[in-house]
């Protein structure tokens, strides 16, 4: 019965999703800034990498599932940063895979190394596969569901990132091209469409509240013609090794966040989010996200976690 309900929900939502530029959703969006904003790549002092897996709406067939890898670092003795972003997004009958190369350039604002602005670009390819034959629909003549199609096309994005010792602000459009269904040709096409771009504006602050550190953050996501979405979070650092926190998403989700600093090189993250709306009747086990971050240096400086805590 749950699977039938999910198919009904998916078919109802699919037309609007095909006409909008989707982008992966992560609970630890601040820790995943390299995926969200190309300008973030290379802003840390070490070679930094991240692996993330997210399973959404556990127990529902065809529910969203995401995997991502981001590796980035600075080019020695320059203000240039480089990064690689790989993301896989599966939902229902569709699968999207992005492979991007990012580059950033940092500009020092105060001559003391305490305030910087970074501008970034990324470019690569997006592969999109849609298998409409798996759909259960009453309209047998709907061309969207009459076959399996795939497209591979160029994609690009940009971003800006301003940061200091204890706060940061970022803006990005990670993907400027989208896969939209063309009713004239009955095919999916990769095309530039401002109305389908996902835009992100986010920021945060880290302050001392002895004996702990507190990190409130806020993220806005905007797609033209869709309601403005936001995430508001707050994390607390305990004993310099464990972050715990909570987040609220405007789509009516509550999120429990945790982060474990294993040592100077590795950090493990886990989060659980649960729908507060009627969706929880069909996804009683919520959504789960796990990630592993590593920090290394190829010179004599030891790998370490950024003093900025973001």
mmCIF file of N, CA, C and O in Angstrom, residues 165-234:
data_model
loop_
_atom_site.group_PDB
_atom_site.id
_atom_site.type_symbol
_atom_site.label_atom_id
_atom_site.label_comp_id
_atom_site.label_asym_id
_atom_site.label_seq_id
_atom_site.Cartn_x
_atom_site.Cartn_y
_atom_site.Cartn_z
ATOM 1 N N UNK A 165 37.256 34.874 10.347
ATOM 2 C CA UNK A 165 37.649 33.880 11.338
ATOM 3 C C UNK A 165 36.454 33.145 11.926
ATOM 4 O O UNK A 165 36.509 31.939 12.168
ATOM 5 N N UNK A 166 35.341 33.852 12.127
ATOM 6 C CA UNK A 166 34.226 33.238 12.831
ATOM 7 C C UNK A 166 32.878 33.377 12.135
ATOM 8 O O UNK A 166 31.842 33.102 12.746
ATOM 9 N N UNK A 167 32.834 33.803 10.880
ATOM 10 C CA UNK A 167 31.559 33.867 10.178
ATOM 11 C C UNK A 167 31.787 33.733 8.674
ATOM 12 O O UNK A 167 32.911 33.876 8.176
ATOM 13 N N UNK A 168 30.704 33.476 7.946
ATOM 14 C CA UNK A 168 30.808 33.257 6.501
ATOM 15 C C UNK A 168 29.460 33.522 5.849
ATOM 16 O O UNK A 168 28.403 33.391 6.473
ATOM 17 N N UNK A 169 29.502 33.884 4.557
ATOM 18 C CA UNK A 169 28.301 34.084 3.746
ATOM 19 C C UNK A 169 28.618 33.566 2.343
ATOM 20 O O UNK A 169 29.704 33.839 1.801
ATOM 21 N N UNK A 170 27.698 32.836 1.745
ATOM 22 C CA UNK A 170 27.918 32.308 0.404
ATOM 23 C C UNK A 170 26.688 32.454 -0.474
ATOM 24 O O UNK A 170 25.550 32.470 0.007
ATOM 25 N N UNK A 171 26.944 32.581 -1.770
ATOM 26 C CA UNK A 171 25.870 32.594 -2.771
ATOM 27 C C UNK A 171 26.334 31.750 -3.948
ATOM 28 O O UNK A 171 27.495 31.842 -4.378
ATOM 29 N N UNK A 172 25.424 30.936 -4.494
ATOM 30 C CA UNK A 172 25.831 30.089 -5.621
ATOM 31 C C UNK A 172 24.648 29.678 -6.478
ATOM 32 O O UNK A 172 23.504 29.620 -6.016
ATOM 33 N N UNK A 173 24.943 29.418 -7.732
ATOM 34 C CA UNK A 173 24.065 28.706 -8.656
ATOM 35 C C UNK A 173 24.901 27.540 -9.169
ATOM 36 O O UNK A 173 25.674 27.678 -10.118
ATOM 37 N N UNK A 174 24.828 26.368 -8.548
ATOM 38 C CA UNK A 174 25.734 25.257 -8.866
ATOM 39 C C UNK A 174 25.572 24.715 -10.282
ATOM 40 O O UNK A 174 26.548 24.276 -10.891
ATOM 41 N N UNK A 175 24.317 24.722 -10.798
ATOM 42 C CA UNK A 175 24.082 24.214 -12.156
ATOM 43 C C UNK A 175 23.194 25.197 -12.908
ATOM 44 O O UNK A 175 22.103 25.523 -12.451
ATOM 45 N N UNK A 176 23.668 25.637 -14.060
ATOM 46 C CA UNK A 176 22.928 26.630 -14.829
ATOM 47 C C UNK A 176 22.114 26.013 -15.956
ATOM 48 O O UNK A 176 21.295 26.687 -16.571
ATOM 49 N N UNK A 177 22.353 24.748 -16.263
ATOM 50 C CA UNK A 177 21.590 24.065 -17.290
ATOM 51 C C UNK A 177 20.766 22.954 -16.657
ATOM 52 O O UNK A 177 21.153 22.384 -15.636
ATOM 53 N N UNK A 178 19.636 22.648 -17.266
ATOM 54 C CA UNK A 178 18.745 21.648 -16.703
ATOM 55 C C UNK A 178 18.219 20.724 -17.789
ATOM 56 O O UNK A 178 18.209 21.054 -18.977
ATOM 57 N N UNK A 179 17.770 19.537 -17.338
ATOM 58 C CA UNK A 179 17.178 18.558 -18.244
ATOM 59 C C UNK A 179 15.665 18.731 -18.190
ATOM 60 O O UNK A 179 15.032 18.395 -17.186
ATOM 61 N N UNK A 180 15.083 19.252 -19.251
ATOM 62 C CA UNK A 180 13.648 19.513 -19.304
ATOM 63 C C UNK A 180 13.012 18.728 -20.445
ATOM 64 O O UNK A 180 13.642 18.509 -21.492
ATOM 65 N N UNK A 181 11.758 18.332 -20.234
ATOM 66 C CA UNK A 181 11.049 17.568 -21.263
ATOM 67 C C UNK A 181 10.488 18.524 -22.311
ATOM 68 O O UNK A 181 9.776 19.476 -21.999
ATOM 69 N N UNK A 182 10.835 18.275 -23.566
ATOM 70 C CA UNK A 182 10.377 19.091 -24.688
ATOM 71 C C UNK A 182 9.166 18.413 -25.319
ATOM 72 O O UNK A 182 9.283 17.343 -25.934
ATOM 73 N N UNK A 183 7.999 19.031 -25.190
ATOM 74 C CA UNK A 183 6.772 18.432 -25.723
ATOM 75 C C UNK A 183 6.747 18.410 -27.242
ATOM 76 O O UNK A 183 6.013 17.620 -27.836
ATOM 77 N N UNK A 184 7.540 19.256 -27.886
ATOM 78 C CA UNK A 184 7.559 19.279 -29.350
ATOM 79 C C UNK A 184 8.291 18.079 -29.929
ATOM 80 O O UNK A 184 7.914 17.553 -30.978
ATOM 81 N N UNK A 185 9.340 17.637 -29.234
ATOM 82 C CA UNK A 185 10.134 16.507 -29.731
ATOM 83 C C UNK A 185 9.938 15.239 -28.908
ATOM 84 O O UNK A 185 10.470 14.188 -29.266
ATOM 85 N N UNK A 186 9.171 15.359 -27.819
ATOM 86 C CA UNK A 186 8.962 14.228 -26.904
ATOM 87 C C UNK A 186 10.286 13.676 -26.382
ATOM 88 O O UNK A 186 10.461 12.469 -26.218
ATOM 89 N N UNK A 187 11.233 14.575 -26.105
ATOM 90 C CA UNK A 187 12.544 14.187 -25.599
ATOM 91 C C UNK A 187 12.976 15.133 -24.475
ATOM 92 O O UNK A 187 12.492 16.260 -24.382
ATOM 93 N N UNK A 188 13.898 14.625 -23.641
ATOM 94 C CA UNK A 188 14.518 15.480 -22.646
ATOM 95 C C UNK A 188 15.699 16.203 -23.293
ATOM 96 O O UNK A 188 16.484 15.602 -24.029
ATOM 97 N N UNK A 189 15.825 17.486 -23.005
ATOM 98 C CA UNK A 189 16.908 18.277 -23.570
ATOM 99 C C UNK A 189 17.633 19.039 -22.461
ATOM 100 O O UNK A 189 17.020 19.507 -21.504
ATOM 101 N N UNK A 190 18.941 19.129 -22.610
ATOM 102 C CA UNK A 190 19.767 19.881 -21.677
ATOM 103 C C UNK A 190 19.841 21.319 -22.169
ATOM 104 O O UNK A 190 20.392 21.585 -23.231
ATOM 105 N N UNK A 191 19.281 22.260 -21.426
ATOM 106 C CA UNK A 191 19.211 23.622 -21.932
ATOM 107 C C UNK A 191 19.314 24.652 -20.809
ATOM 108 O O UNK A 191 19.059 24.363 -19.638
ATOM 109 N N UNK A 192 19.700 25.854 -21.200
ATOM 110 C CA UNK A 192 19.792 26.983 -20.279
ATOM 111 C C UNK A 192 18.405 27.582 -20.086
ATOM 112 O O UNK A 192 17.738 27.934 -21.045
ATOM 113 N N UNK A 193 17.986 27.682 -18.835
ATOM 114 C CA UNK A 193 16.671 28.238 -18.534
ATOM 115 C C UNK A 193 16.742 28.871 -17.149
ATOM 116 O O UNK A 193 16.831 28.170 -16.137
ATOM 117 N N UNK A 194 16.707 30.180 -17.101
ATOM 118 C CA UNK A 194 16.840 30.889 -15.829
ATOM 119 C C UNK A 194 15.768 30.456 -14.829
ATOM 120 O O UNK A 194 16.018 30.373 -13.627
ATOM 121 N N UNK A 195 14.587 30.164 -15.306
ATOM 122 C CA UNK A 195 13.489 29.806 -14.411
ATOM 123 C C UNK A 195 13.705 28.456 -13.744
ATOM 124 O O UNK A 195 13.029 28.131 -12.766
ATOM 125 N N UNK A 196 14.615 27.640 -14.248
ATOM 126 C CA UNK A 196 14.852 26.315 -13.691
ATOM 127 C C UNK A 196 16.096 26.233 -12.827
ATOM 128 O O UNK A 196 16.485 25.142 -12.400
ATOM 129 N N UNK A 197 16.773 27.349 -12.581
ATOM 130 C CA UNK A 197 18.011 27.338 -11.799
ATOM 131 C C UNK A 197 17.712 27.374 -10.306
ATOM 132 O O UNK A 197 16.871 28.136 -9.847
ATOM 133 N N UNK A 198 18.441 26.568 -9.557
ATOM 134 C CA UNK A 198 18.375 26.612 -8.098
ATOM 135 C C UNK A 198 19.457 27.553 -7.596
ATOM 136 O O UNK A 198 20.638 27.388 -7.906
ATOM 137 N N UNK A 199 19.050 28.566 -6.828
ATOM 138 C CA UNK A 199 19.981 29.549 -6.275
ATOM 139 C C UNK A 199 20.038 29.389 -4.761
ATOM 140 O O UNK A 199 19.003 29.180 -4.113
ATOM 141 N N UNK A 200 21.243 29.489 -4.199
ATOM 142 C CA UNK A 200 21.445 29.291 -2.776
ATOM 143 C C UNK A 200 22.097 30.526 -2.156
ATOM 144 O O UNK A 200 23.066 31.069 -2.693
ATOM 145 N N UNK A 201 21.569 30.948 -1.018
ATOM 146 C CA UNK A 201 22.163 31.993 -0.206
ATOM 147 C C UNK A 201 22.218 31.459 1.223
ATOM 148 O O UNK A 201 21.195 31.023 1.770
ATOM 149 N N UNK A 202 23.395 31.477 1.823
ATOM 150 C CA UNK A 202 23.540 30.859 3.133
ATOM 151 C C UNK A 202 24.625 31.574 3.936
ATOM 152 O O UNK A 202 25.435 32.344 3.389
ATOM 153 N N UNK A 203 24.644 31.322 5.228
ATOM 154 C CA UNK A 203 25.653 31.917 6.085
ATOM 155 C C UNK A 203 25.601 31.332 7.478
ATOM 156 O O UNK A 203 24.694 30.568 7.828
ATOM 157 N N UNK A 204 26.598 31.703 8.278
ATOM 158 C CA UNK A 204 26.656 31.200 9.643
ATOM 159 C C UNK A 204 27.662 31.963 10.477
ATOM 160 O O UNK A 204 28.443 32.778 9.954
ATOM 161 N N UNK A 205 27.629 31.682 11.752
ATOM 162 C CA UNK A 205 28.509 32.370 12.696
ATOM 163 C C UNK A 205 28.903 31.387 13.787
ATOM 164 O O UNK A 205 28.079 30.570 14.223
ATOM 165 N N UNK A 206 30.149 31.445 14.229
ATOM 166 C CA UNK A 206 30.639 30.607 15.325
ATOM 167 C C UNK A 206 31.044 31.518 16.476
ATOM 168 O O UNK A 206 31.867 32.422 16.291
ATOM 169 N N UNK A 207 30.447 31.293 17.647
ATOM 170 C CA UNK A 207 30.824 32.125 18.785
ATOM 171 C C UNK A 207 31.009 31.268 20.031
ATOM 172 O O UNK A 207 30.476 30.155 20.136
ATOM 173 N N UNK A 208 31.818 31.789 20.950
ATOM 174 C CA UNK A 208 32.099 31.097 22.201
ATOM 175 C C UNK A 208 31.000 31.362 23.217
ATOM 176 O O UNK A 208 30.585 32.502 23.423
ATOM 177 N N UNK A 209 30.537 30.301 23.813
ATOM 178 C CA UNK A 209 29.594 30.374 24.925
ATOM 179 C C UNK A 209 30.106 29.368 25.953
ATOM 180 O O UNK A 209 29.678 28.236 26.014
ATOM 181 N N UNK A 210 31.107 29.834 26.696
ATOM 182 C CA UNK A 210 31.873 28.941 27.565
ATOM 183 C C UNK A 210 30.967 28.026 28.381
ATOM 184 O O UNK A 210 29.958 28.480 28.932
ATOM 185 N N UNK A 211 31.319 26.724 28.386
ATOM 186 C CA UNK A 211 32.542 26.099 27.869
ATOM 187 C C UNK A 211 32.386 25.501 26.468
ATOM 188 O O UNK A 211 33.152 24.599 26.110
ATOM 189 N N UNK A 212 31.405 25.918 25.690
ATOM 190 C CA UNK A 212 31.160 25.313 24.388
ATOM 191 C C UNK A 212 31.245 26.383 23.301
ATOM 192 O O UNK A 212 31.301 27.582 23.573
ATOM 193 N N UNK A 213 31.240 25.906 22.049
ATOM 194 C CA UNK A 213 31.102 26.790 20.894
ATOM 195 C C UNK A 213 29.745 26.540 20.252
ATOM 196 O O UNK A 213 29.290 25.389 20.182
ATOM 197 N N UNK A 214 29.113 27.592 19.773
ATOM 198 C CA UNK A 214 27.785 27.495 19.165
ATOM 199 C C UNK A 214 27.862 27.999 17.731
ATOM 200 O O UNK A 214 28.481 29.038 17.466
ATOM 201 N N UNK A 215 27.231 27.252 16.815
ATOM 202 C CA UNK A 215 27.292 27.588 15.387
ATOM 203 C C UNK A 215 25.881 27.624 14.797
ATOM 204 O O UNK A 215 25.375 26.609 14.324
ATOM 205 N N UNK A 216 25.208 28.769 14.777
ATOM 206 C CA UNK A 216 23.925 28.891 14.064
ATOM 207 C C UNK A 216 24.167 29.141 12.581
ATOM 208 O O UNK A 216 25.093 29.871 12.204
ATOM 209 N N UNK A 217 23.356 28.548 11.745
ATOM 210 C CA UNK A 217 23.484 28.706 10.292
ATOM 211 C C UNK A 217 22.109 28.822 9.654
ATOM 212 O O UNK A 217 21.100 28.382 10.233
ATOM 213 N N UNK A 218 22.069 29.384 8.468
ATOM 214 C CA UNK A 218 20.808 29.578 7.744
ATOM 215 C C UNK A 218 21.064 29.433 6.250
ATOM 216 O O UNK A 218 22.067 29.950 5.730
ATOM 217 N N UNK A 219 20.192 28.721 5.560
ATOM 218 C CA UNK A 219 20.309 28.532 4.114
ATOM 219 C C UNK A 219 18.959 28.802 3.458
ATOM 220 O O UNK A 219 17.924 28.310 3.922
ATOM 221 N N UNK A 220 18.983 29.583 2.356
ATOM 222 C CA UNK A 220 17.802 29.811 1.529
ATOM 223 C C UNK A 220 18.018 29.163 0.170
ATOM 224 O O UNK A 220 19.112 29.268 -0.408
ATOM 225 N N UNK A 221 16.977 28.518 -0.340
ATOM 226 C CA UNK A 221 17.002 27.921 -1.671
ATOM 227 C C UNK A 221 15.840 28.488 -2.471
ATOM 228 O O UNK A 221 14.692 28.423 -2.040
ATOM 229 N N UNK A 222 16.145 29.038 -3.648
ATOM 230 C CA UNK A 222 15.119 29.684 -4.464
ATOM 231 C C UNK A 222 15.142 29.131 -5.882
ATOM 232 O O UNK A 222 16.203 29.034 -6.511
ATOM 233 N N UNK A 223 13.987 28.729 -6.358
ATOM 234 C CA UNK A 223 13.775 28.365 -7.761
ATOM 235 C C UNK A 223 12.604 29.191 -8.259
ATOM 236 O O UNK A 223 11.561 29.250 -7.602
ATOM 237 N N UNK A 224 12.761 29.837 -9.401
ATOM 238 C CA UNK A 224 11.736 30.741 -9.916
ATOM 239 C C UNK A 224 10.386 30.030 -10.000
ATOM 240 O O UNK A 224 10.271 28.932 -10.529
ATOM 241 N N UNK A 225 9.345 30.659 -9.449
ATOM 242 C CA UNK A 225 8.001 30.109 -9.514
ATOM 243 C C UNK A 225 7.667 29.126 -8.415
ATOM 244 O O UNK A 225 6.515 28.691 -8.308
ATOM 245 N N UNK A 226 8.656 28.755 -7.579
ATOM 246 C CA UNK A 226 8.413 27.823 -6.474
ATOM 247 C C UNK A 226 8.530 28.567 -5.150
ATOM 248 O O UNK A 226 9.196 29.605 -5.067
ATOM 249 N N UNK A 227 7.900 28.074 -4.109
ATOM 250 C CA UNK A 227 8.013 28.737 -2.803
ATOM 251 C C UNK A 227 9.459 28.765 -2.322
ATOM 252 O O UNK A 227 10.218 27.817 -2.531
ATOM 253 N N UNK A 228 9.838 29.857 -1.681
ATOM 254 C CA UNK A 228 11.169 29.972 -1.100
ATOM 255 C C UNK A 228 11.320 28.942 0.017
ATOM 256 O O UNK A 228 10.466 28.815 0.884
ATOM 257 N N UNK A 229 12.424 28.172 -0.026
ATOM 258 C CA UNK A 229 12.702 27.180 1.001
ATOM 259 C C UNK A 229 13.863 27.642 1.864
ATOM 260 O O UNK A 229 14.772 28.320 1.381
ATOM 261 N N UNK A 230 13.846 27.253 3.134
ATOM 262 C CA UNK A 230 14.958 27.613 4.006
ATOM 263 C C UNK A 230 15.237 26.498 5.001
ATOM 264 O O UNK A 230 14.361 25.704 5.346
ATOM 265 N N UNK A 231 16.486 26.433 5.455
ATOM 266 C CA UNK A 231 16.923 25.568 6.537
ATOM 267 C C UNK A 231 17.554 26.449 7.603
ATOM 268 O O UNK A 231 18.433 27.267 7.286
ATOM 269 N N UNK A 232 17.155 26.284 8.851
ATOM 270 C CA UNK A 232 17.789 26.987 9.954
ATOM 271 C C UNK A 232 18.317 25.955 10.935
ATOM 272 O O UNK A 232 17.599 25.024 11.310
ATOM 273 N N UNK A 233 19.601 26.085 11.297
ATOM 274 C CA UNK A 233 20.257 25.070 12.121
ATOM 275 C C UNK A 233 21.032 25.710 13.248
ATOM 276 O O UNK A 233 21.415 26.888 13.179
ATOM 277 N N UNK A 234 21.297 24.915 14.262
ATOM 278 C CA UNK A 234 22.180 25.341 15.342
ATOM 279 C C UNK A 234 22.923 24.115 15.860
ATOM 280 O O UNK A 234 22.306 23.094 16.189
#
